[in-house]
Coordinates of C-alpha atoms in Angstrom, one line a residue:
M1 CA 16.9 111.2 95.3
P2 CA 17.4 111.3 91.7
S3 CA 20.9 110.6 90.3
E4 CA 23.2 113.3 88.3
T5 CA 22.9 112.5 84.4
Q6 CA 26.2 111.6 83.0
Y7 CA 26.7 112.2 79.3
F8 CA 29.1 109.5 77.7
Q9 CA 30.7 110.5 74.3
Q10 CA 31.7 108.2 71.1
E11 CA 32.9 110.1 68.2
S12 CA 31.9 108.8 64.8
F13 CA 29.0 106.5 66.0
H14 CA 27.4 104.7 63.3
L15 CA 23.6 104.4 63.1
A16 CA 20.8 102.6 61.0
G17 CA 20.5 105.6 58.8
G18 CA 24.2 107.5 58.9
T19 CA 26.9 108.6 61.3
L20 CA 26.8 111.1 64.2
P21 CA 29.9 112.7 64.1
L22 CA 29.4 112.6 68.0
A23 CA 27.1 110.5 70.0
I24 CA 26.1 111.4 73.2
T25 CA 24.5 108.4 75.5
A26 CA 22.7 110.2 78.5
Y27 CA 22.5 107.8 81.7
R28 CA 22.3 107.7 85.6
T29 CA 23.7 105.5 88.0
H30 CA 22.1 104.3 91.1
G31 CA 23.8 102.2 94.5
D32 CA 27.1 100.0 94.6
P33 CA 28.8 99.0 91.2
A34 CA 30.1 95.8 93.1
N35 CA 26.4 94.9 93.5
P36 CA 24.6 92.8 90.5
C37 CA 24.0 95.4 87.6
I38 CA 20.1 96.1 86.3
V39 CA 19.8 97.8 83.3
F40 CA 16.4 99.9 83.0
P41 CA 16.3 102.0 79.6
T42 CA 13.3 104.4 78.9
C43 CA 10.5 104.0 76.8
Y44 CA 8.6 106.3 74.2
G45 CA 7.7 109.4 75.7
A46 CA 10.4 109.0 78.5
R47 CA 12.9 110.9 80.4
L48 CA 15.5 109.4 82.8
D49 CA 13.1 111.3 85.5
D50 CA 10.4 108.9 84.7
Q51 CA 12.2 105.4 85.8
Y52 CA 11.8 106.1 89.4
Y53 CA 8.2 104.2 89.7
L54 CA 10.8 101.0 89.8
V55 CA 14.1 102.5 90.9
G56 CA 14.7 103.2 94.4
E57 CA 15.5 101.8 98.1
G58 CA 12.9 99.2 98.6
K59 CA 11.5 99.1 94.8
A60 CA 11.5 96.5 92.7
L61 CA 14.9 97.9 91.5
D62 CA 16.1 98.1 94.7
T63 CA 19.3 100.4 94.8
T64 CA 20.6 98.8 98.3
K65 CA 20.7 95.5 96.5
Y66 CA 21.4 96.3 92.8
F67 CA 23.7 98.8 90.7
V68 CA 20.9 100.2 88.4
V69 CA 21.9 101.7 85.3
T70 CA 19.3 103.8 83.5
F71 CA 19.5 105.1 80.1
A72 CA 17.9 107.3 77.4
L73 CA 17.0 106.6 74.3
F74 CA 18.8 108.2 71.1
S75 CA 16.1 110.9 70.1
N76 CA 14.6 111.2 73.8
G77 CA 15.6 114.9 74.1
E78 CA 18.4 114.2 76.5
P79 CA 21.4 112.5 74.8
A80 CA 22.3 115.2 72.4
P81 CA 20.7 118.6 70.7
H82 CA 18.1 118.4 68.2
N83 CA 19.0 118.4 64.7
G84 CA 16.0 118.7 63.0
P85 CA 14.9 116.5 60.2
Y86 CA 18.8 115.8 59.6
F87 CA 19.0 113.5 62.3
P88 CA 20.0 109.8 61.0
K89 CA 17.5 107.2 61.7
V90 CA 18.3 105.2 64.7
S91 CA 17.5 101.3 65.3
Y92 CA 17.4 99.6 68.9
A93 CA 20.6 97.9 68.0
D94 CA 22.1 101.4 68.1
N95 CA 20.9 101.9 71.3
I96 CA 22.0 98.8 72.7
R97 CA 25.7 99.1 71.1
A98 CA 25.7 102.5 73.1
Q99 CA 24.7 101.3 76.4
H100 CA 27.0 98.6 75.9
A101 CA 29.7 101.1 75.6
V102 CA 28.6 103.3 78.8
L103 CA 28.8 99.6 80.9
Q104 CA 31.9 98.9 79.6
I105 CA 33.3 102.3 81.0
L106 CA 31.6 101.5 84.2
G107 CA 33.3 98.3 84.5
V108 CA 30.3 95.8 84.5
T109 CA 30.9 92.6 82.9
K110 CA 27.7 90.9 83.5
I111 CA 24.2 92.0 84.1
H112 CA 21.9 90.3 86.3
C113 CA 18.8 91.6 84.7
V114 CA 17.7 94.1 81.7
V115 CA 13.9 95.8 82.7
G116 CA 12.0 97.8 80.3
F117 CA 8.4 99.0 79.6
S118 CA 7.2 99.7 75.9
M119 CA 10.2 100.5 73.8
G120 CA 12.2 100.0 76.8
G121 CA 10.7 96.6 76.7
Q122 CA 11.8 96.0 73.2
Q123 CA 15.1 97.0 74.2
T124 CA 15.3 93.8 76.7
Y125 CA 15.0 91.5 73.8
Y126 CA 17.7 93.3 71.9
W127 CA 20.1 93.2 75.0
A128 CA 19.6 89.3 75.2
T129 CA 20.1 88.7 71.6
M130 CA 23.2 90.7 71.0
Y131 CA 24.7 90.0 74.0
P132 CA 23.7 86.4 75.2
D133 CA 27.0 85.7 77.4
M134 CA 26.4 89.1 79.3
V135 CA 23.1 89.0 79.9
E136 CA 21.5 86.4 82.6
R137 CA 17.8 87.5 82.5
F138 CA 15.5 90.1 80.7
A139 CA 11.9 91.5 82.2
C140 CA 9.9 92.8 79.4
I141 CA 6.8 95.0 80.4
C142 CA 4.1 95.8 77.3
G143 CA 6.6 95.2 74.9
S144 CA 7.9 92.2 72.3
A145 CA 10.6 91.0 70.1
R146 CA 9.1 92.3 67.0
T147 CA 6.9 95.4 66.3
S148 CA 4.1 93.4 64.6
P149 CA 2.2 95.0 61.5
H150 CA -1.2 95.9 63.5
N151 CA 1.4 98.1 65.8
K152 CA 3.5 99.4 63.0
C153 CA -0.5 100.7 61.4
F154 CA -0.9 101.8 64.9
I155 CA 1.9 104.3 65.1
E156 CA 1.4 105.4 61.8
G157 CA -1.4 107.6 63.2
P158 CA 0.0 110.0 65.3
K159 CA 3.3 110.1 63.2
A160 CA 1.1 111.1 60.0
A161 CA -1.3 113.3 62.2
L162 CA 1.9 115.4 63.2
L163 CA 3.5 115.0 59.7
A164 CA 0.7 116.6 57.7
S165 CA 0.2 119.7 60.3
R166 CA 0.8 122.9 58.6
D167 CA 3.3 124.1 61.4
F168 CA 5.6 121.2 61.1
E169 CA 7.0 122.4 58.2
Y170 CA 8.5 119.1 57.2
G171 CA 10.5 119.4 60.1
H172 CA 11.9 122.4 59.5
Y173 CA 9.8 124.5 62.1
T174 CA 11.5 127.5 63.9
T175 CA 9.4 127.1 66.7
N176 CA 7.8 123.8 68.3
P177 CA 4.9 122.9 66.0
Q178 CA 1.9 123.1 68.5
Q179 CA -1.1 122.4 66.4
G180 CA 0.8 118.7 65.6
I181 CA 1.7 118.0 68.6
R182 CA -1.5 118.4 69.8
A183 CA -3.1 116.1 67.0
F184 CA -0.7 113.5 67.7
G185 CA -1.1 113.5 71.3
R186 CA -5.1 113.0 70.7
I187 CA -3.9 109.5 69.6
N188 CA -3.9 107.6 72.5
T189 CA -3.2 104.1 74.1
F190 CA -5.9 103.3 76.8
Q191 CA -8.9 100.6 76.2
R192 CA -12.3 100.9 75.6
Q193 CA -13.6 99.3 79.8
W194 CA -10.8 102.4 80.8
F195 CA -12.9 104.8 79.1
R196 CA -16.3 103.1 79.6
E197 CA -15.3 103.3 83.5
H198 CA -14.6 106.9 83.1
G199 CA -11.0 106.3 83.7
Y200 CA -10.1 109.6 81.9
L201 CA -11.8 111.6 84.9
Y202 CA -8.8 110.7 87.3
D203 CA -11.4 110.7 90.4
G204 CA -12.2 114.1 89.6
K205 CA -8.9 115.0 88.7
Y206 CA -10.5 116.6 84.9
A207 CA -14.2 117.6 84.6
D208 CA -14.5 115.8 81.2
L209 CA -13.0 114.1 78.3
E210 CA -12.2 117.3 76.5
S211 CA -10.2 118.4 79.6
W212 CA -8.2 115.2 80.2
L213 CA -7.4 115.2 76.3
K214 CA -6.3 118.9 76.7
A215 CA -4.2 119.0 79.8
D216 CA -3.3 115.3 79.8
W217 CA -2.1 114.1 76.5
E218 CA -1.7 117.0 74.6
S219 CA 0.4 118.8 76.9
G220 CA 2.3 115.9 77.8
F221 CA 4.3 116.0 74.4
G222 CA 4.1 119.7 74.9
G223 CA 7.7 119.7 76.3
W224 CA 8.9 117.3 73.5
D225 CA 10.5 118.3 70.2
A226 CA 8.5 117.0 67.0
N227 CA 11.4 115.8 65.2
D228 CA 12.6 113.6 68.4
L229 CA 9.0 112.3 68.4
I230 CA 9.1 111.3 65.2
T231 CA 12.5 109.9 65.4
L232 CA 11.3 107.6 68.3
I233 CA 8.5 106.3 66.3
N234 CA 10.6 105.1 63.5
T235 CA 12.8 103.1 65.9
W236 CA 9.7 101.5 67.4
S237 CA 8.6 100.5 64.0
D238 CA 11.8 98.9 62.6
G239 CA 11.7 96.8 65.8
D240 CA 12.7 93.4 65.1
I241 CA 15.1 91.2 66.9
S242 CA 15.4 88.7 64.0
T243 CA 17.0 91.5 61.6
I244 CA 19.9 91.4 63.5
S245 CA 20.3 87.9 63.7
H246 CA 19.2 84.6 61.8
N247 CA 18.5 86.3 58.7
G248 CA 14.7 87.4 59.6
D249 CA 13.9 84.4 61.1
Y250 CA 11.9 85.2 63.8
V251 CA 11.0 81.9 65.2
T252 CA 15.0 80.8 65.6
A253 CA 15.7 84.2 67.0
L254 CA 13.6 83.5 70.2
K255 CA 14.8 79.9 70.5
S256 CA 18.2 81.0 70.4
I257 CA 17.9 83.5 73.5
K258 CA 19.6 81.9 76.4
A259 CA 18.5 84.8 79.3
K260 CA 15.5 83.8 81.5
G261 CA 12.8 85.6 80.5
L262 CA 9.7 87.2 82.5
I263 CA 7.3 88.5 79.6
M264 CA 4.6 90.8 81.5
P265 CA 2.1 91.9 78.9
A266 CA -1.2 94.0 79.8
K267 CA -4.7 91.9 79.2
T268 CA -6.0 95.3 77.7
D269 CA -2.8 96.5 75.6
L270 CA -4.2 97.4 72.3
Y271 CA -0.6 97.4 70.3
F272 CA 1.5 95.0 72.3
P273 CA -1.3 92.4 72.9
P274 CA -1.0 89.3 75.4
E275 CA -1.5 87.0 72.3
D276 CA 1.7 88.4 71.1
S277 CA 3.4 87.7 74.2
E278 CA 2.0 83.8 74.3
I279 CA 3.6 83.0 70.8
E280 CA 7.0 84.9 72.1
V281 CA 7.2 82.8 75.3
S282 CA 6.1 79.5 73.5
N283 CA 9.6 80.0 71.3
L284 CA 11.6 81.2 74.0
P285 CA 13.9 78.3 76.0
N286 CA 13.3 79.6 79.5
A287 CA 10.4 82.4 80.1
K288 CA 7.6 82.8 82.3
L289 CA 4.2 84.8 81.1
V290 CA 2.7 86.9 83.4
V291 CA -0.3 88.5 82.0
I292 CA -1.2 92.0 83.8
D293 CA -5.2 91.9 84.7
T294 CA -6.0 95.4 83.9
V295 CA -8.2 98.0 82.5
W296 CA -5.1 100.5 82.0
G297 CA -4.1 99.4 78.6
H298 CA -0.7 99.5 77.4
M299 CA -0.3 102.4 80.3
A300 CA -0.7 100.1 83.0
G301 CA 3.2 98.9 82.5
G302 CA 4.2 102.6 83.1
A303 CA 3.2 104.0 86.6
A304 CA -0.1 104.6 85.3
N305 CA -2.1 103.5 88.5
E306 CA -0.5 102.3 92.0
K307 CA -2.2 98.8 91.9
D308 CA -0.7 97.4 88.5
T309 CA 2.4 99.2 89.5
Q310 CA 2.6 97.3 92.8
F311 CA 1.8 93.7 90.7
I312 CA 4.9 94.4 88.5
T313 CA 7.0 95.1 91.4
E314 CA 6.0 91.9 93.2
Q315 CA 6.6 89.8 90.1
I316 CA 9.9 91.3 89.2
S317 CA 10.9 91.1 92.3
R318 CA 10.5 87.5 93.2
R319 CA 12.8 86.3 90.4
G320 CA 16.2 85.9 92.2
T321 CA 18.4 82.5 91.5
L322 CA 20.0 80.3 94.3
P323 CA 23.0 78.7 92.7
I324 CA 22.4 76.1 95.1
A325 CA 19.0 76.0 97.3
I326 CA 18.7 73.8 100.7
T327 CA 15.2 72.8 101.9
A328 CA 15.6 71.5 105.7
Y329 CA 12.5 69.1 106.4
R330 CA 12.0 66.0 108.7
T331 CA 10.0 62.9 108.1
H332 CA 7.9 61.0 110.9
G333 CA 6.1 57.7 110.5
D334 CA 5.9 55.0 107.9
P335 CA 6.0 56.5 104.3
S336 CA 3.4 54.1 103.1
N337 CA 0.7 55.8 105.5
P338 CA -1.2 59.0 104.3
C339 CA 1.0 62.2 104.0
I340 CA 0.8 65.3 105.8
V341 CA 2.6 68.3 105.5
F342 CA 3.2 70.8 108.2
P343 CA 5.5 73.6 107.4
T344 CA 7.1 76.0 109.8
C345 CA 5.6 79.7 110.3
Y346 CA 7.4 83.1 111.3
G347 CA 9.6 82.6 114.4
G348 CA 9.4 78.7 113.6
R349 CA 12.0 76.3 113.4
L350 CA 11.7 72.3 112.8
D351 CA 12.0 71.8 116.4
S352 CA 8.6 73.8 117.1
Q353 CA 6.5 71.4 115.1
Y354 CA 5.9 68.9 117.9
Y355 CA 3.0 70.3 119.6
L356 CA 1.0 68.9 116.9
V357 CA 3.4 66.0 116.0
G358 CA 4.2 62.8 117.4
E359 CA 2.4 59.2 118.7
D360 CA -1.1 60.1 119.9
K361 CA -0.9 63.3 118.9
V362 CA -3.5 64.9 116.1
L363 CA -1.0 64.3 113.5
D364 CA -0.3 60.8 114.9
T365 CA 2.9 59.4 113.1
K366 CA 1.5 56.1 113.7
K367 CA -1.2 57.1 111.5
Y368 CA 0.4 59.3 109.0
F369 CA 3.4 60.1 107.5
V370 CA 4.3 63.6 108.8
V371 CA 6.4 65.7 106.8
T372 CA 7.9 68.9 108.4
F373 CA 9.3 72.0 106.5
A374 CA 11.7 74.8 107.3
M375 CA 10.6 77.7 104.9
F376 CA 13.5 79.4 103.1
S377 CA 15.1 82.0 105.4
N378 CA 14.3 80.7 109.1
G379 CA 18.1 79.7 109.2
E380 CA 17.9 76.1 108.7
S381 CA 16.9 76.1 104.9
S382 CA 18.5 78.3 102.4
S383 CA 18.9 81.9 104.1
P384 CA 20.7 85.1 104.5
S385 CA 22.6 83.8 107.5
N386 CA 23.6 80.4 106.0
T387 CA 24.1 80.8 101.9
P388 CA 27.6 81.7 100.9
S389 CA 28.7 84.6 99.0
P390 CA 27.3 86.4 96.4
H391 CA 23.9 85.6 97.8
N392 CA 24.7 86.1 101.4
G393 CA 23.1 88.7 103.8
P394 CA 21.3 91.5 102.2
Y395 CA 22.0 90.1 98.7
F396 CA 20.1 87.0 99.4
P397 CA 17.4 87.3 96.9
K398 CA 13.3 87.7 97.8
V399 CA 11.7 84.5 98.6
T400 CA 7.7 84.2 98.1
Y401 CA 5.1 81.0 98.9
E402 CA 5.0 79.8 95.7
D403 CA 9.0 79.6 95.7
N404 CA 9.2 77.4 99.0
I405 CA 6.2 75.5 98.1
R406 CA 7.8 74.4 94.6
A407 CA 10.7 73.5 96.8
Q408 CA 8.5 71.3 99.3
Y409 CA 6.8 69.9 96.0
T410 CA 10.3 68.6 94.7
V411 CA 11.5 67.1 98.1
L412 CA 7.9 65.4 98.2
T413 CA 7.9 64.0 94.5
K414 CA 11.7 63.7 93.6
K415 CA 12.7 62.6 96.8
L416 CA 10.2 60.9 98.9
G417 CA 8.1 59.4 96.0
I418 CA 4.5 61.0 97.3
K419 CA 2.1 60.5 95.1
K420 CA -0.5 62.3 96.9
L421 CA -1.0 64.6 100.0
Y422 CA -3.8 63.6 102.4
C423 CA -3.6 67.2 103.9
V424 CA -1.0 70.3 104.6
V425 CA -1.4 71.7 107.8
G426 CA -0.2 75.4 108.7
F427 CA 0.1 77.9 111.5
S428 CA 0.1 81.7 110.5
M429 CA 2.6 81.9 107.4
G430 CA 2.3 78.1 107.7
G431 CA -1.2 78.4 107.1
Q432 CA -0.7 80.8 104.3
Q433 CA 1.3 78.0 102.3
S434 CA -1.4 75.4 103.3
Y435 CA -3.7 77.9 100.8
Y436 CA -0.8 78.0 98.3
W437 CA -0.4 74.2 98.1
P438 CA -4.2 73.6 96.8
T439 CA -3.5 76.4 94.4
M440 CA -0.1 75.3 92.7
Y441 CA -1.2 71.5 92.9
P442 CA -4.8 71.2 92.6
D443 CA -4.8 67.6 91.9
Y444 CA -2.2 66.8 94.4
V445 CA -4.1 68.1 97.7
E446 CA -7.0 66.7 99.1
R447 CA -7.6 69.1 101.9
F448 CA -5.4 71.6 103.9
I449 CA -6.1 73.2 107.5
C450 CA -5.3 76.8 107.9
I451 CA -4.6 78.0 111.3
C452 CA -4.6 81.8 111.8
G453 CA -3.6 82.6 108.2
S454 CA -4.7 83.6 105.3
A455 CA -4.9 83.3 101.3
R456 CA -3.7 86.9 101.0
T457 CA -2.1 88.9 103.7
S458 CA -4.7 91.9 103.9
P459 CA -3.1 95.7 103.7
H460 CA -3.9 96.0 107.7
N461 CA -1.7 92.9 108.2
K462 CA 1.0 94.5 105.8
C463 CA 1.0 97.7 107.7
F464 CA 1.7 95.9 111.2
L465 CA 4.9 94.3 109.4
E466 CA 6.1 97.6 108.2
G467 CA 6.0 98.3 112.1
P468 CA 8.8 95.9 113.6
K469 CA 10.4 96.1 110.0
A470 CA 11.1 99.3 110.2
A471 CA 12.3 99.2 113.7
L472 CA 15.0 96.5 112.4
V473 CA 16.1 97.9 109.1
N474 CA 16.5 101.2 110.6
S475 CA 18.5 100.8 113.7
R476 CA 22.2 102.1 114.0
D477 CA 23.4 98.6 114.2
F478 CA 21.5 97.0 111.4
E479 CA 24.0 98.7 108.8
F480 CA 21.5 98.1 105.8
G481 CA 22.0 94.6 106.2
H482 CA 26.0 94.6 106.5
Y483 CA 26.3 93.6 110.0
K484 CA 29.6 92.4 110.9
T485 CA 27.8 91.4 114.6
P486 CA 24.2 91.1 115.2
P487 CA 22.5 94.1 115.3
M488 CA 21.0 93.8 119.2
Q489 CA 19.5 97.3 119.6
G490 CA 17.6 96.8 115.8
I491 CA 16.5 92.8 117.2
R492 CA 15.4 94.4 120.4
A493 CA 13.4 97.2 118.9
F494 CA 11.9 94.9 116.4
A495 CA 10.7 92.3 119.2
R496 CA 9.0 95.2 121.3
V497 CA 6.9 96.5 118.2
Y498 CA 5.8 93.2 117.3
S499 CA 5.0 92.3 121.4
A500 CA 1.8 94.0 121.3
W501 CA 0.2 92.3 118.3
A502 CA 0.7 88.7 119.1
Y503 CA -1.6 88.2 121.7
G504 CA -5.3 90.0 122.5
Q505 CA -5.8 93.0 124.5
T506 CA -8.0 90.7 127.0
W507 CA -4.6 88.4 127.7
Y508 CA -2.9 91.7 128.8
R509 CA -5.6 92.7 130.5
Q510 CA -5.7 89.7 132.5
H511 CA -1.8 89.5 133.1
G512 CA -1.3 86.7 130.6
Y513 CA 2.5 88.3 130.6
L514 CA 3.6 87.1 133.9
F515 CA 3.1 83.6 132.6
D516 CA 1.8 81.9 136.1
G517 CA 4.9 83.6 138.3
K518 CA 7.5 83.2 135.3
Y519 CA 8.1 87.1 134.8
A520 CA 7.7 89.5 137.7
D521 CA 6.3 92.2 135.7
L522 CA 5.6 93.6 132.2
E523 CA 9.3 94.8 131.4
S524 CA 10.5 91.3 132.6
F525 CA 8.5 89.7 129.8
L526 CA 9.4 92.1 127.1
R527 CA 13.1 91.7 127.9
G528 CA 12.9 87.8 128.4
G529 CA 10.2 86.9 126.5
W530 CA 10.0 88.8 123.3
E531 CA 13.4 89.9 123.1
G532 CA 15.2 87.1 124.2
R533 CA 13.3 84.9 121.6
F534 CA 14.3 87.0 118.7
L535 CA 18.1 87.7 119.6
A536 CA 18.5 84.0 118.6
W537 CA 17.5 84.8 114.9
D538 CA 19.6 86.4 112.4
A539 CA 18.2 89.6 111.7
N540 CA 18.3 89.5 107.9
D541 CA 16.4 86.2 108.0
L542 CA 13.8 88.2 109.8
V543 CA 13.7 90.7 107.1
T544 CA 13.2 88.4 104.3
L545 CA 10.8 86.2 105.9
L546 CA 8.6 89.5 106.7
G547 CA 9.0 90.1 102.7
T548 CA 7.7 86.6 101.9
W549 CA 4.5 87.1 104.2
S550 CA 3.8 90.5 102.9
A551 CA 3.3 89.6 99.7
G552 CA 1.2 86.8 100.4
D553 CA -1.6 86.3 97.9
I554 CA -2.7 83.0 95.9
S555 CA -4.2 85.1 93.1
L556 CA -1.0 86.3 92.1
I557 CA 0.0 83.1 91.0
R558 CA -3.2 82.3 88.9
D559 CA -6.2 84.3 87.9
G560 CA -4.1 87.4 87.1
G561 CA -4.6 89.1 91.1
D562 CA -8.6 88.2 90.8
Y563 CA -8.8 87.2 94.6
E564 CA -12.3 85.9 94.7
K565 CA -12.0 83.4 91.7
A566 CA -8.6 82.1 92.9
L567 CA -10.4 81.2 96.3
K568 CA -13.3 79.6 94.4
S569 CA -11.0 77.5 92.3
V570 CA -9.6 75.8 95.2
K571 CA -10.7 72.0 94.9
A572 CA -9.6 70.5 98.1
K573 CA -11.4 70.4 100.9
A574 CA -10.9 73.0 103.9
L575 CA -10.5 73.8 107.6
I576 CA -10.0 77.2 108.5
M577 CA -9.6 78.4 112.1
P578 CA -8.7 81.8 112.9
S579 CA -8.5 83.0 116.6
K580 CA -11.3 84.9 117.6
T581 CA -8.9 87.8 119.2
D582 CA -5.8 87.6 116.7
L583 CA -4.7 91.3 115.6
Y584 CA -3.6 90.6 112.2
F585 CA -5.0 87.7 110.7
P586 CA -8.7 88.5 112.3
P587 CA -11.7 85.8 111.9
E588 CA -13.4 88.6 109.6
D589 CA -10.8 87.8 106.8
S590 CA -11.8 84.3 107.5
E591 CA -15.5 84.4 107.0
I592 CA -14.6 86.0 103.6
E593 CA -12.5 83.6 102.3
V594 CA -14.4 80.7 103.3
S595 CA -17.6 82.1 101.6
H596 CA -16.0 81.9 98.7
L597 CA -14.1 78.3 98.6
P598 CA -16.2 75.4 97.4
N599 CA -15.8 73.1 100.3
A600 CA -14.5 74.8 103.5
K601 CA -15.6 75.0 107.5
L602 CA -14.7 77.6 109.5
V603 CA -14.2 77.2 113.1
V604 CA -13.2 80.3 115.2
M605 CA -11.2 79.9 118.0
D606 CA -12.5 81.3 121.6
T607 CA -9.6 82.6 123.1
V608 CA -7.8 85.3 124.8
W609 CA -4.7 84.1 123.1
G610 CA -4.6 86.1 119.8
H611 CA -2.6 85.1 117.2
T612 CA -0.3 82.6 119.3
A613 CA -3.3 80.5 120.1
G614 CA -2.5 78.4 117.2
G615 CA 1.1 77.8 117.6
G616 CA 1.3 75.6 120.9
S617 CA 1.1 78.8 123.6
N618 CA -1.4 77.1 125.9
V619 CA -2.8 73.7 126.4
K620 CA -6.5 74.7 126.0
D621 CA -6.3 76.4 122.8
V622 CA -3.8 73.1 121.6
M623 CA -6.7 70.6 123.0
F624 CA -9.0 72.3 120.9
L625 CA -7.0 72.4 117.9
E626 CA -6.0 68.7 117.9
A627 CA -10.1 67.9 118.4
Q628 CA -11.2 69.7 115.4
I629 CA -8.0 68.6 113.3
G630 CA -8.8 65.4 114.3
E631 CA -12.7 65.3 113.3
F632 CA -11.5 66.7 110.4
L633 CA -8.9 64.3 109.2
K634 CA -11.2 61.5 110.2
N635 CA -14.2 62.7 108.0

């Protein structure tokens, strides 16, 4: 639900080109002001209503976790009435000073992150430059710290078309100059391949190119005032953080930025190209470059399509910081022996790993140095349940598989002195981690074994996860994660939704749930077996782990989301072992992955135990696992 627009007035506000007697800044606030603050200013051609593709509950800028303030740029038509051609020139610095004044009256002393697309992305650089001690991090999507000469030439095109139109009247028009605005709109922002693939048809929405130009681009600017468009373009054209610090020394200005940066250009952006971002990241002290692999050009960053928006959401959401991150682990055997890593799964603790680990078991601690790792959010490593304020409970940052592997790698290399991994073994979420290891550290990992897991969480798998998650987070006692006592109703509902997925249909048909007389009937199994299993877990831990699981995809950390290419790049030898009756990591998915892996063997477990077959649920399947793993390790 959109928040109400608020207006902040400042008298005699000095701008780059003059003084406004009364400057009005339009903004909206979302969420609890006690939460970390995120600023999200508008871009060219955008109003406050356009910001909701990233703002809202469950979105990248989650309003249950953050206090999100969206700002309208001067000249976007929302801050103040138009004053035609006499409106003074406005700079990015003017906008940031005005936004800063609003945050002061809101009582915000620290900005967790500034996020922006296009002109909004340029503002993120300005925020980090102008208020270095206030801004902790910034995410620039399809923007830059300086408007390049090529970029300036591009925006001169639509500007010239509008200024030269017969109805613009040097900005003194009495009715909006439709001819000029239509000409302005025809100079658009998409890339050649997008046109080559007929993206402009929008799956049948438009009949042809001309229909798209008229209905989408011309009409898209039809609701805008022409002088506003010109003033905004001038702000864009003059963008350069070095003009407000370091006397125009662009490189020094970049090197002086203290905030952490996430820089996300689109691969096919014609006026904020990734090459410019690469140069900027090379000079930023603490920044990560993530290129959006897309044919949608500049518009990829502005909610033009669901795939790119999802990619951006995943990249933004994963960047949280724990002041102290704790990784729990156990070592078994002689460190001089070949090292095997065995991380935990969903619902797994370090104690649950011993079905494969021990003397004379397949991960024989007389032959191997076995290190078992607890995942973040499992209650043993850093988790919502054991992390002190301000990152406790629902404020715990999103965690990715990549985060877990980086932490595990640090333990192995810095603490234990391991130079090479002989093998990574994992079941379920542990299996997904086994794929991440050779992807992230290809020269460190010799082989990996994925049991009932995958390199990417499939759409069907994600839908499955949404079921138990929804039952938990929407329960009356979950309290949006702010519960004071464990939300038993929510956890019990969570367990019941999950129960049908963990085992195969045949297992239920054969009354496997009775466990040879342990349970009297199905209800006893649900109550004692499944509800009881999860009642020992913290609810926020369960939800955070689900988030890690759902976002699993090795191609997000390399190859720009190209799943097949990421698989083909894995150098380590692989043993992939799905269960024939697994309902959410089915063998068909494993067959596809093995077809792309350069050196992998597929072994399907013929079992009725569904997903749990890989987790030590029964003796027969454990014996099968041991035989296959033992042979693979030996060879």
